[in-house]
Amino acid sequence: MMRKLITANRGFTFIEIITVLLVIGILSAVAISRMVFSRQDVVNAARVEVMKTQLRFAQGRAMNTDEIWGIQFNGTSYHLFRNGNTSNKVQFPGEDSVDISLPSGTNITQVISFEKNRGRPCTDAAGTTLATVDIPLNVGGKQIKIVKNTGYIP
């Protein structure tokens, strides 16, 4: 008489174990990324990139017109100006207001203008005092640097 061996299916297959580990890994990656990068960090990073673009805009206007263009930072806000006069405010393209708020916790009091035709950064509104060192701006924990002599903004 032949005996049939009855084998019981016990445990998990290799495929099932790998699938569970992949699902746990994906869920962990999502959870960690949400803990590490807060919404405010993302908002501040975006504001810094917008501010870099606006600085480049002011420099481009100075290079392409026969006027001094710049940005005046007034503590918690800033605005674009032209003709070397900080009172001559100009609205940035795409903005709803002339005065733009800086990210929370940022306090900058400085004038940065760009020399007409050449776009070199200056530390006065009139565009006559060329920057002798790179100009650092600390915005929401992020650093913006305007390179002396060229005005390059990395």
mmCIF file of C-alpha atoms in Angstrom:
data_model
loop_
_atom_site.group_PDB
_atom_site.id
_atom_site.type_symbol
_atom_site.label_atom_id
_atom_site.label_comp_id
_atom_site.label_asym_id
_atom_site.label_seq_id
_atom_site.Cartn_x
_atom_site.Cartn_y
_atom_site.Cartn_z
ATOM 1 C CA MET A 1 0.000 0.000 0.000
ATOM 2 C CA MET A 2 1.259 3.400 -0.880
ATOM 3 C CA ARG A 3 1.231 6.111 1.587
ATOM 4 C CA LYS A 4 0.487 9.595 0.521
ATOM 5 C CA LEU A 5 2.560 12.213 2.123
ATOM 6 C CA ILE A 6 0.457 15.122 3.109
ATOM 7 C CA THR A 7 2.411 18.284 3.354
ATOM 8 C CA ALA A 8 0.850 21.226 5.064
ATOM 9 C CA ASN A 9 1.395 24.672 3.608
ATOM 10 C CA ARG A 10 2.938 26.563 6.439
ATOM 11 C CA GLY A 11 4.614 29.976 6.286
ATOM 12 C CA PHE A 12 4.911 32.550 3.544
ATOM 13 C CA THR A 13 6.411 32.318 0.122
ATOM 14 C CA PHE A 14 9.448 34.316 -0.818
ATOM 15 C CA ILE A 15 7.350 36.516 -3.126
ATOM 16 C CA GLU A 16 4.958 37.395 -0.301
ATOM 17 C CA ILE A 17 7.797 38.381 2.018
ATOM 18 C CA ILE A 18 9.430 40.592 -0.643
ATOM 19 C CA THR A 19 6.092 42.264 -1.415
ATOM 20 C CA VAL A 20 5.469 43.089 2.254
ATOM 21 C CA LEU A 21 8.991 44.480 2.646
ATOM 22 C CA LEU A 22 8.552 46.681 -0.445
ATOM 23 C CA VAL A 23 5.256 48.076 0.846
ATOM 24 C CA ILE A 24 6.804 48.822 4.254
ATOM 25 C CA GLY A 25 9.787 50.523 2.559
ATOM 26 C CA ILE A 26 7.571 52.758 0.434
ATOM 27 C CA LEU A 27 5.404 53.764 3.398
ATOM 28 C CA SER A 28 8.520 54.510 5.476
ATOM 29 C CA ALA A 29 10.016 56.689 2.735
ATOM 30 C CA VAL A 30 6.824 58.727 2.472
ATOM 31 C CA ALA A 31 6.545 59.142 6.248
ATOM 32 C CA ILE A 32 10.196 60.181 6.655
ATOM 33 C CA SER A 33 10.053 62.680 3.798
ATOM 34 C CA ARG A 34 7.012 64.323 5.372
ATOM 35 C CA MET A 35 8.781 64.585 8.718
ATOM 36 C CA VAL A 36 12.062 65.918 7.308
ATOM 37 C CA PHE A 37 10.663 68.458 4.835
ATOM 38 C CA SER A 38 7.971 70.539 6.442
ATOM 39 C CA ARG A 39 5.554 72.579 4.394
ATOM 40 C CA GLN A 40 7.201 75.797 5.623
ATOM 41 C CA ASP A 41 10.611 74.608 4.381
ATOM 42 C CA VAL A 42 9.177 74.055 0.929
ATOM 43 C CA VAL A 43 7.424 77.455 0.944
ATOM 44 C CA ASN A 44 10.632 79.236 2.052
ATOM 45 C CA ALA A 45 12.687 77.452 -0.615
ATOM 46 C CA ALA A 46 10.192 78.549 -3.267
ATOM 47 C CA ARG A 47 10.261 82.149 -2.000
ATOM 48 C CA VAL A 48 14.056 82.167 -2.172
ATOM 49 C CA GLU A 49 13.939 81.025 -5.806
ATOM 50 C CA VAL A 50 11.369 83.735 -6.617
ATOM 51 C CA MET A 51 13.580 86.334 -4.940
ATOM 52 C CA LYS A 52 16.597 85.178 -6.988
ATOM 53 C CA THR A 53 14.522 85.559 -10.139
ATOM 54 C CA GLN A 54 13.452 89.047 -9.084
ATOM 55 C CA LEU A 55 17.056 90.066 -8.400
ATOM 56 C CA ARG A 56 17.994 88.786 -11.861
ATOM 57 C CA PHE A 57 15.047 90.733 -13.289
ATOM 58 C CA ALA A 58 16.316 93.983 -11.709
ATOM 59 C CA GLN A 59 19.804 93.290 -13.041
ATOM 60 C CA GLY A 60 18.469 92.524 -16.509
ATOM 61 C CA ARG A 61 16.466 95.763 -16.575
ATOM 62 C CA ALA A 62 19.589 97.720 -15.595
ATOM 63 C CA MET A 63 21.603 96.039 -18.339
ATOM 64 C CA ASN A 64 18.985 96.604 -21.025
ATOM 65 C CA THR A 65 17.950 100.154 -20.214
ATOM 66 C CA ASP A 66 19.800 103.334 -19.461
ATOM 67 C CA GLU A 67 18.536 103.368 -15.859
ATOM 68 C CA ILE A 68 19.626 102.185 -12.450
ATOM 69 C CA TRP A 69 17.388 99.384 -11.168
ATOM 70 C CA GLY A 70 17.475 97.791 -7.746
ATOM 71 C CA ILE A 71 15.695 96.271 -4.802
ATOM 72 C CA GLN A 72 15.237 97.865 -1.397
ATOM 73 C CA PHE A 73 14.745 95.572 1.595
ATOM 74 C CA ASN A 74 12.811 97.233 4.442
ATOM 75 C CA GLY A 75 13.033 94.733 7.269
ATOM 76 C CA THR A 76 10.144 92.377 6.525
ATOM 77 C CA SER A 77 9.355 93.412 2.935
ATOM 78 C CA TYR A 78 11.047 94.565 -0.259
ATOM 79 C CA HIS A 79 10.275 96.367 -3.504
ATOM 80 C CA LEU A 80 11.749 97.036 -6.935
ATOM 81 C CA PHE A 81 12.820 100.577 -7.790
ATOM 82 C CA ARG A 82 14.208 102.393 -10.817
ATOM 83 C CA ASN A 83 16.172 105.548 -11.708
ATOM 84 C CA GLY A 84 18.280 105.156 -8.579
ATOM 85 C CA ASN A 85 15.373 106.381 -6.446
ATOM 86 C CA THR A 86 13.989 103.967 -3.841
ATOM 87 C CA SER A 87 10.732 105.949 -3.764
ATOM 88 C CA ASN A 88 10.176 105.233 -7.461
ATOM 89 C CA LYS A 89 8.596 101.812 -6.846
ATOM 90 C CA VAL A 90 7.817 99.448 -9.705
ATOM 91 C CA GLN A 91 5.669 96.337 -9.490
ATOM 92 C CA PHE A 92 7.360 93.033 -10.341
ATOM 93 C CA PRO A 93 5.731 91.110 -13.183
ATOM 94 C CA GLY A 94 3.260 88.582 -11.832
ATOM 95 C CA GLU A 95 3.011 90.152 -8.378
ATOM 96 C CA ASP A 96 -0.195 91.562 -6.876
ATOM 97 C CA SER A 97 1.486 94.332 -4.934
ATOM 98 C CA VAL A 98 4.471 96.651 -5.173
ATOM 99 C CA ASP A 99 5.682 95.644 -1.697
ATOM 100 C CA ILE A 100 6.466 91.949 -1.246
ATOM 101 C CA SER A 101 6.663 90.271 2.162
ATOM 102 C CA LEU A 102 9.782 88.388 3.149
ATOM 103 C CA PRO A 103 9.424 84.885 4.668
ATOM 104 C CA SER A 104 8.654 84.809 8.388
ATOM 105 C CA GLY A 105 11.708 85.229 10.570
ATOM 106 C CA THR A 106 13.581 87.177 7.884
ATOM 107 C CA ASN A 107 14.707 90.729 8.563
ATOM 108 C CA ILE A 108 16.838 92.436 5.908
ATOM 109 C CA THR A 109 17.519 96.173 5.721
ATOM 110 C CA GLN A 110 19.609 96.787 2.630
ATOM 111 C CA VAL A 111 19.631 98.400 -0.790
ATOM 112 C CA ILE A 112 21.001 96.548 -3.790
ATOM 113 C CA SER A 113 21.105 98.307 -7.130
ATOM 114 C CA PHE A 114 22.613 97.328 -10.441
ATOM 115 C CA GLU A 115 24.836 99.539 -12.547
ATOM 116 C CA LYS A 116 23.190 100.597 -15.799
ATOM 117 C CA ASN A 117 24.364 98.883 -18.967
ATOM 118 C CA ARG A 118 26.743 96.550 -17.096
ATOM 119 C CA GLY A 119 24.603 95.080 -14.300
ATOM 120 C CA ARG A 120 27.306 95.067 -11.654
ATOM 121 C CA PRO A 121 25.890 95.077 -8.096
ATOM 122 C CA CYS A 122 26.062 98.264 -6.054
ATOM 123 C CA THR A 123 25.401 98.892 -2.373
ATOM 124 C CA ASP A 124 23.656 102.233 -2.823
ATOM 125 C CA ALA A 125 20.449 103.233 -4.610
ATOM 126 C CA ALA A 126 22.255 105.553 -7.038
ATOM 127 C CA GLY A 127 24.314 102.695 -8.462
ATOM 128 C CA THR A 128 27.630 104.433 -7.871
ATOM 129 C CA THR A 129 29.171 102.370 -5.037
ATOM 130 C CA LEU A 130 30.193 99.050 -6.539
ATOM 131 C CA ALA A 131 30.090 96.053 -4.200
ATOM 132 C CA THR A 132 33.607 95.189 -3.044
ATOM 133 C CA VAL A 133 32.583 91.829 -1.572
ATOM 134 C CA ASP A 134 29.912 89.274 -2.429
ATOM 135 C CA ILE A 135 26.522 90.358 -1.056
ATOM 136 C CA PRO A 136 24.915 87.695 1.176
ATOM 137 C CA LEU A 137 21.189 87.663 1.906
ATOM 138 C CA ASN A 138 19.820 85.291 4.555
ATOM 139 C CA VAL A 139 16.216 84.556 3.600
ATOM 140 C CA GLY A 140 14.180 82.116 5.663
ATOM 141 C CA GLY A 141 17.272 80.151 6.665
ATOM 142 C CA LYS A 142 18.492 79.966 3.053
ATOM 143 C CA GLN A 143 21.432 81.931 1.704
ATOM 144 C CA ILE A 144 21.354 84.040 -1.465
ATOM 145 C CA LYS A 145 24.681 85.361 -2.717
ATOM 146 C CA ILE A 146 25.201 88.125 -5.263
ATOM 147 C CA VAL A 147 28.734 87.893 -6.627
ATOM 148 C CA LYS A 148 30.702 91.155 -6.727
ATOM 149 C CA ASN A 149 31.874 92.508 -10.096
ATOM 150 C CA THR A 150 29.481 90.290 -12.100
ATOM 151 C CA GLY A 151 26.200 90.239 -10.198
ATOM 152 C CA TYR A 152 25.957 86.488 -10.765
ATOM 153 C CA ILE A 153 23.345 84.881 -8.503
ATOM 154 C CA PRO A 154 23.986 81.125 -8.176
#
